[in-house]
PDB file of C-alpha atoms in Angstrom:
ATOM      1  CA  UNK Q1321       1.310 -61.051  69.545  1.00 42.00           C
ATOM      2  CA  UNK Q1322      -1.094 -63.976  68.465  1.00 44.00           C
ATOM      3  CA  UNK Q1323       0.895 -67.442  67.945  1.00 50.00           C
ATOM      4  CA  UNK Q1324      -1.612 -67.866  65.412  1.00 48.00           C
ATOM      5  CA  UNK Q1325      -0.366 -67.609  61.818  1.00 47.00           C
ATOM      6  CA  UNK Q1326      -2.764 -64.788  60.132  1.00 55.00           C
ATOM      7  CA  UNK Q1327      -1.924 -66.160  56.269  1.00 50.00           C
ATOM      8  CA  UNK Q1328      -4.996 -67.695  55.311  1.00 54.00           C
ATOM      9  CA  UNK Q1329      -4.809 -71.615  54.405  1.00 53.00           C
ATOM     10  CA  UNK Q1330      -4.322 -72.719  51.116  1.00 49.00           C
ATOM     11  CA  UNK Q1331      -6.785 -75.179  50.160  1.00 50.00           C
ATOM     12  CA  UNK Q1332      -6.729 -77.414  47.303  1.00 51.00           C
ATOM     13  CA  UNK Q1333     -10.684 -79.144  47.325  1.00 50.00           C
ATOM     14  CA  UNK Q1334     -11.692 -75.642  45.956  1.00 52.00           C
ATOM     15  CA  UNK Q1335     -10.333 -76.309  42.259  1.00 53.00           C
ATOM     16  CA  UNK Q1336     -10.546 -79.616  42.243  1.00 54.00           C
ATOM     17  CA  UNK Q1337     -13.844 -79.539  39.755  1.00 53.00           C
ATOM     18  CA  UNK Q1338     -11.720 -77.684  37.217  1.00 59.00           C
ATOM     19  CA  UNK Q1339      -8.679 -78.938  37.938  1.00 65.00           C
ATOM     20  CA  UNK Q1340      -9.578 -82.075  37.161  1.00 64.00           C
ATOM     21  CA  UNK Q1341     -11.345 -81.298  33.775  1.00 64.00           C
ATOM     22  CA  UNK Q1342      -8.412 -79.089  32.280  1.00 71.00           C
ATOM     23  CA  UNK Q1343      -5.589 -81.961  33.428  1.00 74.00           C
ATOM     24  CA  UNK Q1344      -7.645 -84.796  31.712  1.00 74.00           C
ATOM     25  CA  UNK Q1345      -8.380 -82.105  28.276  1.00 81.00           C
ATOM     26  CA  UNK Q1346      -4.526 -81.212  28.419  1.00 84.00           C
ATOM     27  CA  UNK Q1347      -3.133 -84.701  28.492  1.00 84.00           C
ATOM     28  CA  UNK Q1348      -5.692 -86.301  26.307  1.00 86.00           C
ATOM     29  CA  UNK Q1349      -5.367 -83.407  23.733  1.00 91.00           C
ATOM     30  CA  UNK Q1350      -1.463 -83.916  23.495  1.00 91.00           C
ATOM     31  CA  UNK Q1351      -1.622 -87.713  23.637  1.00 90.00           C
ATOM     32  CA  UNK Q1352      -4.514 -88.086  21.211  1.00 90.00           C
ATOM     33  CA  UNK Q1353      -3.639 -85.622  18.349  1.00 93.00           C
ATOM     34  CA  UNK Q1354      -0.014 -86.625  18.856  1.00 92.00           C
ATOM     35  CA  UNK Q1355      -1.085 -90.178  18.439  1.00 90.00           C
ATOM     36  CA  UNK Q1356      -3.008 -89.201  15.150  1.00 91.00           C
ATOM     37  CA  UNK Q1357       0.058 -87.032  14.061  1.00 92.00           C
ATOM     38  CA  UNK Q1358       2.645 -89.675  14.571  1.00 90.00           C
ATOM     39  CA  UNK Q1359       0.445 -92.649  13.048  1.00 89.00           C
ATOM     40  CA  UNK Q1360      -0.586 -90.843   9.806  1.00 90.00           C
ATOM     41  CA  UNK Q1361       2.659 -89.171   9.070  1.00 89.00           C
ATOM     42  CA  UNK Q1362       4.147 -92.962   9.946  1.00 85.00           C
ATOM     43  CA  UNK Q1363       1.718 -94.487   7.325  1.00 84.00           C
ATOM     44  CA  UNK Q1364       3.733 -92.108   4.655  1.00 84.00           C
ATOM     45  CA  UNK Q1365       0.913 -89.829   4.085  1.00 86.00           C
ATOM     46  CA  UNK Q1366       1.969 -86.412   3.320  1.00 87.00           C
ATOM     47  CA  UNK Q1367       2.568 -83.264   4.811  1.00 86.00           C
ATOM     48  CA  UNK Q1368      -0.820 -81.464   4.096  1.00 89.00           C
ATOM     49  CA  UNK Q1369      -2.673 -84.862   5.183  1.00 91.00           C
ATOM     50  CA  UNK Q1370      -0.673 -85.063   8.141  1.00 91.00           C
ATOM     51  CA  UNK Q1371      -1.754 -81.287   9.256  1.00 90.00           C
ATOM     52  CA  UNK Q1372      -5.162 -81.521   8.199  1.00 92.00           C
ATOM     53  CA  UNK Q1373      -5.722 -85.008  10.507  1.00 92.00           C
ATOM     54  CA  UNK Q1374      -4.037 -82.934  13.569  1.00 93.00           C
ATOM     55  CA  UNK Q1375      -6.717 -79.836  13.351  1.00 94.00           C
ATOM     56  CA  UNK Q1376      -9.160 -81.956  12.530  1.00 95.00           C
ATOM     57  CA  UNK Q1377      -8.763 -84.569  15.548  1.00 94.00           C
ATOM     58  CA  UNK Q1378      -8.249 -81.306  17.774  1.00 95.00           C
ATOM     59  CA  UNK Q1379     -11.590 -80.288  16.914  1.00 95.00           C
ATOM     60  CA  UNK Q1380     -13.337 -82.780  17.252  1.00 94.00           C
ATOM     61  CA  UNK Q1381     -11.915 -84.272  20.167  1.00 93.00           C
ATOM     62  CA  UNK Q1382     -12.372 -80.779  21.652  1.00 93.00           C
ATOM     63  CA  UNK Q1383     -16.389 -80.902  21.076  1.00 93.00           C
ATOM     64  CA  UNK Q1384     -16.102 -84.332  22.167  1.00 92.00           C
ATOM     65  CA  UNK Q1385     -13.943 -83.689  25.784  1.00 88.00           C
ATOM     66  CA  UNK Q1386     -16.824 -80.820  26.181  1.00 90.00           C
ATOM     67  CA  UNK Q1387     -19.546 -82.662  25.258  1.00 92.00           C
ATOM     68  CA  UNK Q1388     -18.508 -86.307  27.564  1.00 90.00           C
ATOM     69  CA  UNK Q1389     -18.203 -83.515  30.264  1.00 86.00           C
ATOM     70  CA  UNK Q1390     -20.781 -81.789  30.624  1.00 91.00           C
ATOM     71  CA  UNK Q1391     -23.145 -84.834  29.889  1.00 93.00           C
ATOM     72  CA  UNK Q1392     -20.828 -86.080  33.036  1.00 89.00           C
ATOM     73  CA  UNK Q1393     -21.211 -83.454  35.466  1.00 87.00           C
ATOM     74  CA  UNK Q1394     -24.399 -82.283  34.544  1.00 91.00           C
ATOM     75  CA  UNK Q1395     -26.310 -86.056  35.230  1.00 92.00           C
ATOM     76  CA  UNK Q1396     -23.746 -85.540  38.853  1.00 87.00           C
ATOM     77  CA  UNK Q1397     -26.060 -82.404  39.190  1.00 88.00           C
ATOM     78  CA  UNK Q1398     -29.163 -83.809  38.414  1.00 92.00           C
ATOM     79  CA  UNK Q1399     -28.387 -86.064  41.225  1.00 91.00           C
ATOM     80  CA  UNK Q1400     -27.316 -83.639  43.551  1.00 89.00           C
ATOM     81  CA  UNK Q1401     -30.655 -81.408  42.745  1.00 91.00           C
ATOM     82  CA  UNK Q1402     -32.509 -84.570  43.381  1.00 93.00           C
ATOM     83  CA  UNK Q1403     -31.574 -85.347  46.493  1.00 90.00           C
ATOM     84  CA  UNK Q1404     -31.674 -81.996  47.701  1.00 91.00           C
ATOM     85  CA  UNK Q1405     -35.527 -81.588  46.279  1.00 94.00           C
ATOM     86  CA  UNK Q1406     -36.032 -85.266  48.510  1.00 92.00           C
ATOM     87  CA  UNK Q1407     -34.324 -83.180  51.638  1.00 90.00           C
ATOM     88  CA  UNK Q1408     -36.714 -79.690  50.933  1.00 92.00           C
ATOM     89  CA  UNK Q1409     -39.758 -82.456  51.259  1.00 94.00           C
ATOM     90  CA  UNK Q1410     -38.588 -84.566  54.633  1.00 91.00           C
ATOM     91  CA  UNK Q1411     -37.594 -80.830  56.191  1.00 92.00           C
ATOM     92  CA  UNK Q1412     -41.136 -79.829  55.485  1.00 92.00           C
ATOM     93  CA  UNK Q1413     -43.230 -82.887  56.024  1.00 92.00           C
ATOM     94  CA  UNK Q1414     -41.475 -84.109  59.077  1.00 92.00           C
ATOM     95  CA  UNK Q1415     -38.696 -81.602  60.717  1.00 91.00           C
ATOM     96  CA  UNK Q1416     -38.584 -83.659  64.092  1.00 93.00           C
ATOM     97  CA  UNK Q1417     -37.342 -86.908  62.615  1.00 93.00           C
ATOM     98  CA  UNK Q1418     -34.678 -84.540  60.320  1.00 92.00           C
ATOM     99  CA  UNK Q1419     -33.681 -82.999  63.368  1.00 93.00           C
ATOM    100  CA  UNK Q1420     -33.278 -86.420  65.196  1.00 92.00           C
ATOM    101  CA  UNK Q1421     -31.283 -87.601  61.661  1.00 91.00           C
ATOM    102  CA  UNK Q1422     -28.622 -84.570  62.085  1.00 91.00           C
ATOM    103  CA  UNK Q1423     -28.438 -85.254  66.050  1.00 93.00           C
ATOM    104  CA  UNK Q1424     -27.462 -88.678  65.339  1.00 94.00           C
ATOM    105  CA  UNK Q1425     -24.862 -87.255  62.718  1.00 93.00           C
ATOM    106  CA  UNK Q1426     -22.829 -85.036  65.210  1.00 94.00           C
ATOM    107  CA  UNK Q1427     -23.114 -88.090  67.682  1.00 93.00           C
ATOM    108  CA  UNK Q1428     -21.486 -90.544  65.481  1.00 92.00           C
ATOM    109  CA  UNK Q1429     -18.959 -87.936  64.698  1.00 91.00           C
ATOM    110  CA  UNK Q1430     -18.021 -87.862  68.540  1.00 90.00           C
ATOM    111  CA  UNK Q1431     -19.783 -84.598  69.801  1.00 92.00           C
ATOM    112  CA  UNK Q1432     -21.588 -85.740  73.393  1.00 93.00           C
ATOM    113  CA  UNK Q1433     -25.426 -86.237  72.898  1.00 91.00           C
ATOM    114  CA  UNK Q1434     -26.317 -82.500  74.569  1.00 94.00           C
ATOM    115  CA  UNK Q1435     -24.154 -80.812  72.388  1.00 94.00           C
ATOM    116  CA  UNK Q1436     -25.009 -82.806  69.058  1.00 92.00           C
ATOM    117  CA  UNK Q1437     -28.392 -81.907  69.610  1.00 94.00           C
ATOM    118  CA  UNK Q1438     -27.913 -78.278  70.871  1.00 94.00           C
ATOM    119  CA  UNK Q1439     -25.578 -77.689  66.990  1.00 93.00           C
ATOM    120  CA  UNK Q1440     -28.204 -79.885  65.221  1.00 93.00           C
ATOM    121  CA  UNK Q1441     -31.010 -77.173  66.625  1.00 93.00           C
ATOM    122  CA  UNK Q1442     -28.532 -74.207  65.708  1.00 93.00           C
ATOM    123  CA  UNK Q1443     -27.815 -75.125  62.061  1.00 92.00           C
ATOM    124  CA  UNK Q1444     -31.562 -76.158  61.520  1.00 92.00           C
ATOM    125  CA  UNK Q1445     -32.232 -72.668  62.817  1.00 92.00           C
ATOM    126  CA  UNK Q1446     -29.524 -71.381  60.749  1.00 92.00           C
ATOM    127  CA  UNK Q1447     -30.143 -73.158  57.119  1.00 91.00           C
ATOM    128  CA  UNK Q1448     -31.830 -76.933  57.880  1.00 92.00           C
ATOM    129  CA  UNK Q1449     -31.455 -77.609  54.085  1.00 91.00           C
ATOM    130  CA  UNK Q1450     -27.491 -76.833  53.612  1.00 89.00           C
ATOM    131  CA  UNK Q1451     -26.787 -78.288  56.826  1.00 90.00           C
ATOM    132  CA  UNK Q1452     -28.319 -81.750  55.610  1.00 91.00           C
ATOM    133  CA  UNK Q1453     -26.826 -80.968  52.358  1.00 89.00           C
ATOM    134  CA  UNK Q1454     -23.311 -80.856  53.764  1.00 89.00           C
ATOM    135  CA  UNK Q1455     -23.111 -83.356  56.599  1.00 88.00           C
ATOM    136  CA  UNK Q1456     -26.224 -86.128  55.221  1.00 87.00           C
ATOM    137  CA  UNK Q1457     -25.473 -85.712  51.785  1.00 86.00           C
ATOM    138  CA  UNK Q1458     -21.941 -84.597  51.315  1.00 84.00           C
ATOM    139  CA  UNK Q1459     -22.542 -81.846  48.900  1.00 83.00           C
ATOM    140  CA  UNK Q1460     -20.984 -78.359  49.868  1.00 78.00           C
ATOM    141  CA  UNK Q1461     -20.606 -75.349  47.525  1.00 74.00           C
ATOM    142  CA  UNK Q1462     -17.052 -75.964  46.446  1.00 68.00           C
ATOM    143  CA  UNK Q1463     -17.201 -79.745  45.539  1.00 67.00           C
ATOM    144  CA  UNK Q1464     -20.742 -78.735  43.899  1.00 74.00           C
ATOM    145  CA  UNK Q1465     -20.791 -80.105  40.295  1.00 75.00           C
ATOM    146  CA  UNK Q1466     -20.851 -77.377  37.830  1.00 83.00           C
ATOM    147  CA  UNK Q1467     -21.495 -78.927  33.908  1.00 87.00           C
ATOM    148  CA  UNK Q1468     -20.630 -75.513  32.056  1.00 87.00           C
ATOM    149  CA  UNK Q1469     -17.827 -74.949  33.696  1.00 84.00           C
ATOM    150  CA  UNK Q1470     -15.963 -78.522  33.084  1.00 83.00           C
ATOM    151  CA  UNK Q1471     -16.902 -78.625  29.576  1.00 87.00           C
ATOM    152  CA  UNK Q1472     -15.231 -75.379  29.060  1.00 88.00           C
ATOM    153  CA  UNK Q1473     -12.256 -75.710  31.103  1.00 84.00           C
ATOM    154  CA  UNK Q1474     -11.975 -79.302  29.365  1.00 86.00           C
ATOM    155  CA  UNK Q1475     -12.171 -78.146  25.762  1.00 90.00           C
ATOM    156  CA  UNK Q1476      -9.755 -74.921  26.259  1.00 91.00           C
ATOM    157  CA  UNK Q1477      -7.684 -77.261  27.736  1.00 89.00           C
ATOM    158  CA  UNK Q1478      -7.667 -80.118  25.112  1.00 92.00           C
ATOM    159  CA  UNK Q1479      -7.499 -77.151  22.599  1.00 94.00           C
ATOM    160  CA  UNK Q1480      -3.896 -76.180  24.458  1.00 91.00           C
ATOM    161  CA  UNK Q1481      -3.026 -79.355  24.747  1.00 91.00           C
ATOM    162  CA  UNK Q1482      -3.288 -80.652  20.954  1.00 93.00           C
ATOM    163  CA  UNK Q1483      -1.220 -77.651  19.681  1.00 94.00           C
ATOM    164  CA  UNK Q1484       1.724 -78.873  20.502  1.00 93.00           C
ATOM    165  CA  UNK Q1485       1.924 -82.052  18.418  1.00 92.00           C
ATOM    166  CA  UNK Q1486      -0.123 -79.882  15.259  1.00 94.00           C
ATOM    167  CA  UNK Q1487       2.429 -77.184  15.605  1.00 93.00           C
ATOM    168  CA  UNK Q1488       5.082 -79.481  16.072  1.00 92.00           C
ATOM    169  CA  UNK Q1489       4.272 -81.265  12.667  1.00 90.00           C
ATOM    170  CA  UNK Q1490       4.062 -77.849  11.110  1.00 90.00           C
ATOM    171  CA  UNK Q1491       7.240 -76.763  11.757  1.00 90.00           C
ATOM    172  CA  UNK Q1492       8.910 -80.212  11.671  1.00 88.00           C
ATOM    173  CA  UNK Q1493      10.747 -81.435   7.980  1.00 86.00           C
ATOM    174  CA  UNK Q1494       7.902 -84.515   6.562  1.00 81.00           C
ATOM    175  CA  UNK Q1495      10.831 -87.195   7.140  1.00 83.00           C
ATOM    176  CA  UNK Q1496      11.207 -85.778  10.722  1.00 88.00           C
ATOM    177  CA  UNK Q1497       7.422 -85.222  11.937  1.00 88.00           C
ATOM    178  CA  UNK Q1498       6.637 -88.669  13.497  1.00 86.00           C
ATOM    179  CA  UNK Q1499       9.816 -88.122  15.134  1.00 88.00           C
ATOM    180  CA  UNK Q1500       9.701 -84.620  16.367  1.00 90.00           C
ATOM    181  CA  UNK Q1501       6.170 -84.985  17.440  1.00 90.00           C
ATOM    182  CA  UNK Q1502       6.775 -87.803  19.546  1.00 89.00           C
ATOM    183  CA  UNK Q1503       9.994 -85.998  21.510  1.00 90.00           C
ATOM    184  CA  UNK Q1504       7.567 -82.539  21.924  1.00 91.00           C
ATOM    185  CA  UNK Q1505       4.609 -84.966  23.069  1.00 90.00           C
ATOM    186  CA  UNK Q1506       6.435 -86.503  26.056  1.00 90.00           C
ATOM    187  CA  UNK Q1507       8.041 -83.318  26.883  1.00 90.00           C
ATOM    188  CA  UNK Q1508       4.606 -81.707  27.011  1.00 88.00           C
ATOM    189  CA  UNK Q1509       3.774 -84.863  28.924  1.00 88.00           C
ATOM    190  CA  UNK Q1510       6.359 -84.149  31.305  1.00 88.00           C
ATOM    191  CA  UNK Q1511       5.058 -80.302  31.575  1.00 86.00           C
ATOM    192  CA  UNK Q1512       1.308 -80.701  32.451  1.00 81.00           C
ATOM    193  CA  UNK Q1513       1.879 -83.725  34.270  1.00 83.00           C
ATOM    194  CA  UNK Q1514       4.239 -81.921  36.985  1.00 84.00           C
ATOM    195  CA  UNK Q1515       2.076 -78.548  36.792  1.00 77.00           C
ATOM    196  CA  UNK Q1516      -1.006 -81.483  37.754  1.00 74.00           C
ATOM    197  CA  UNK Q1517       0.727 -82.607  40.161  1.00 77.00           C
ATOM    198  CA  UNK Q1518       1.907 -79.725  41.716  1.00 75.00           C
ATOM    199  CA  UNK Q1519      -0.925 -78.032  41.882  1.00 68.00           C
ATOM    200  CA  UNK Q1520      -2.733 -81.205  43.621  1.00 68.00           C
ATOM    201  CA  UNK Q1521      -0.261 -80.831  45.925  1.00 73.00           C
ATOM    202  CA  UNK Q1522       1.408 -84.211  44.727  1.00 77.00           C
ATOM    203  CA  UNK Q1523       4.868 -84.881  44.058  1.00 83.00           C
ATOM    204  CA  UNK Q1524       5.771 -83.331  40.705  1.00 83.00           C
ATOM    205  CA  UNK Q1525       8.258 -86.143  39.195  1.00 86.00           C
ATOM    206  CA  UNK Q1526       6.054 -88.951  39.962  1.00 85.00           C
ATOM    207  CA  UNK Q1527       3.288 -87.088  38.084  1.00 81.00           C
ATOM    208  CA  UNK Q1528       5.535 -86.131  35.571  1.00 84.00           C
ATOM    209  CA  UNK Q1529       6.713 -90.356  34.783  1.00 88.00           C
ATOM    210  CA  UNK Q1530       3.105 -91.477  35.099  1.00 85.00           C
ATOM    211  CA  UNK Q1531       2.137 -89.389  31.611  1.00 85.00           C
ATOM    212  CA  UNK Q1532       5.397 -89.924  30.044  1.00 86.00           C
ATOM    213  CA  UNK Q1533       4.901 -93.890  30.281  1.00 89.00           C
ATOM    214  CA  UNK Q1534       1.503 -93.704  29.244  1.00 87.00           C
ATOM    215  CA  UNK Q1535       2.427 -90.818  26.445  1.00 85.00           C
ATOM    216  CA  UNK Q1536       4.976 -93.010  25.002  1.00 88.00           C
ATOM    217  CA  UNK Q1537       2.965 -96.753  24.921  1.00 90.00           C
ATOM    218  CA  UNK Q1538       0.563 -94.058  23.531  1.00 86.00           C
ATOM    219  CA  UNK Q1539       3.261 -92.855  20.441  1.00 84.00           C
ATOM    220  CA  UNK Q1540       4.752 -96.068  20.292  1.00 87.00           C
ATOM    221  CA  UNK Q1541       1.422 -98.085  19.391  1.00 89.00           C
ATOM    222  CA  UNK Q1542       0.584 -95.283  16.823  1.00 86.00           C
ATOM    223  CA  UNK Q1543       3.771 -95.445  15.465  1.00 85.00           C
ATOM    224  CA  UNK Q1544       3.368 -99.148  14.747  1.00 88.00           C
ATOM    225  CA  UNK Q1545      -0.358 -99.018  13.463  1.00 87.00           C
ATOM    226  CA  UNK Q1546       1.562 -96.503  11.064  1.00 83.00           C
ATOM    227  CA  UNK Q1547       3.731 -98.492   9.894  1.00 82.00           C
ATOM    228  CA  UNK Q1548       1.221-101.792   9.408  1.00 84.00           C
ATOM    229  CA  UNK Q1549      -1.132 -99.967   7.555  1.00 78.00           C
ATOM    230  CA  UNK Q1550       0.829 -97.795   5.125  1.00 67.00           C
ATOM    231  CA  UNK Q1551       2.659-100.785   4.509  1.00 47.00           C
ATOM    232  CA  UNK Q1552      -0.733-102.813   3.950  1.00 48.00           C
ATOM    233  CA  UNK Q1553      -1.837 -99.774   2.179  1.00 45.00           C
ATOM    234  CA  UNK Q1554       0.915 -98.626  -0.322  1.00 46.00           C
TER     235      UNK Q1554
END
């Protein structure tokens, strides 16, 4: 029997696009919504005011999260198409001195001159553009940017994230909602951040205390802008 373990590696890179979208829509959806919850309903405005701000911050900060990202990702893209269209010309006008470029690549990566050049000859044979594209330019297929899908996966998950403070203050008594939406926020907090974590292959606790801290600075500056203005207000 093979000593050779035949489960296939688990990876992390591959969602790391994704990933990295729907962890920064979750947290900023709870943390932002929950700050407008906690510093409207801590002004003394009522009830019905205090819902209506919490849908309407989730939708627009929804559009907004999908809109910064994809603007984001997409310019990343027009980069990456760039300097691939800049590759497509050097591999056609001069394929020697893109050959010699790759050589010196696997050389400086430790392979012995013979057998840089003898890979460098095999992979231009093979696909010359996606082996300049991976090992000149760093881009490979699963860090690739891809605009649609971080705008989406951003929205949904500032969407998610924001219903916890607007259902919170739904269900919460109008005495109790600045309250009660600041306990649910950091336990959300405490929720994605681990998940994040975990799923980045991090430790969980430390990435659930790094959103908590920031979630309750977050609730507690709110709170007081709350306070200041209703005050200044009423």
């Amino acid at each position: 029997m093979s000593r050779h373990s035949r489960h296939p590696e688990l990876h992390r890179t591959d969602r790391v696009g994704w990933l990295r979208a729907a962890v920064l829509g979750a947290n900023d959806g709870i943390v932002s919504v929950a700050g407008l919850v906690v510093g409207v309903a801590a002004g003394g405005a009522s009830a019905s005011t205090v819902l209506a701000t919490g849908i309407a911050g989730t939708v627009a900060g929804a559009m907004s999260m999908a809109a910064g990202e994809y603007v984001s990702v997409q310019t990343q893209a027009d980069t990456e198409a760039a300097d691939l269209a800049v590759e497509k010309r050097e591999l056609h006008e001069d394929p020697h001195s893109e050959l010699d470029e790759l050589t010196a690549i696997y050389r400086h990566r430790g392979l012995q001159p013979a057998l840089a050049r003898q890979v460098a000859e095999q992979l231009t044979a093979h696909d010359a553009l996606g082996a300049h594209a991976r090992d000149e330019l760093g881009i490979t297929d699963t860090l690739r940017a891809r605009p649609l899908q971080a705008a989406l996966a951003s929205a949904a998950a500032f969407t998610c994230g924001a219903a916890l403070p607007v259902v919170t203050a739904l269900l919460s008594a109008a005495e109790r909602v600045a309250a009660m939406t600041t306990i649910a926020t950091l336990l959300g907090l405490c929720v994605t951040g681990a998940l994040a974590a975990h799923a980045g292959g991090a430790a969980p606790l430390r990435g659930a205390l790094r959103v908590m801290v920031w979630g309750a600075v977050a609730m507690a500056a709110a709170a007081a802008i709350g306070r200041l203005l209703g005050a200044h207000i009423t």
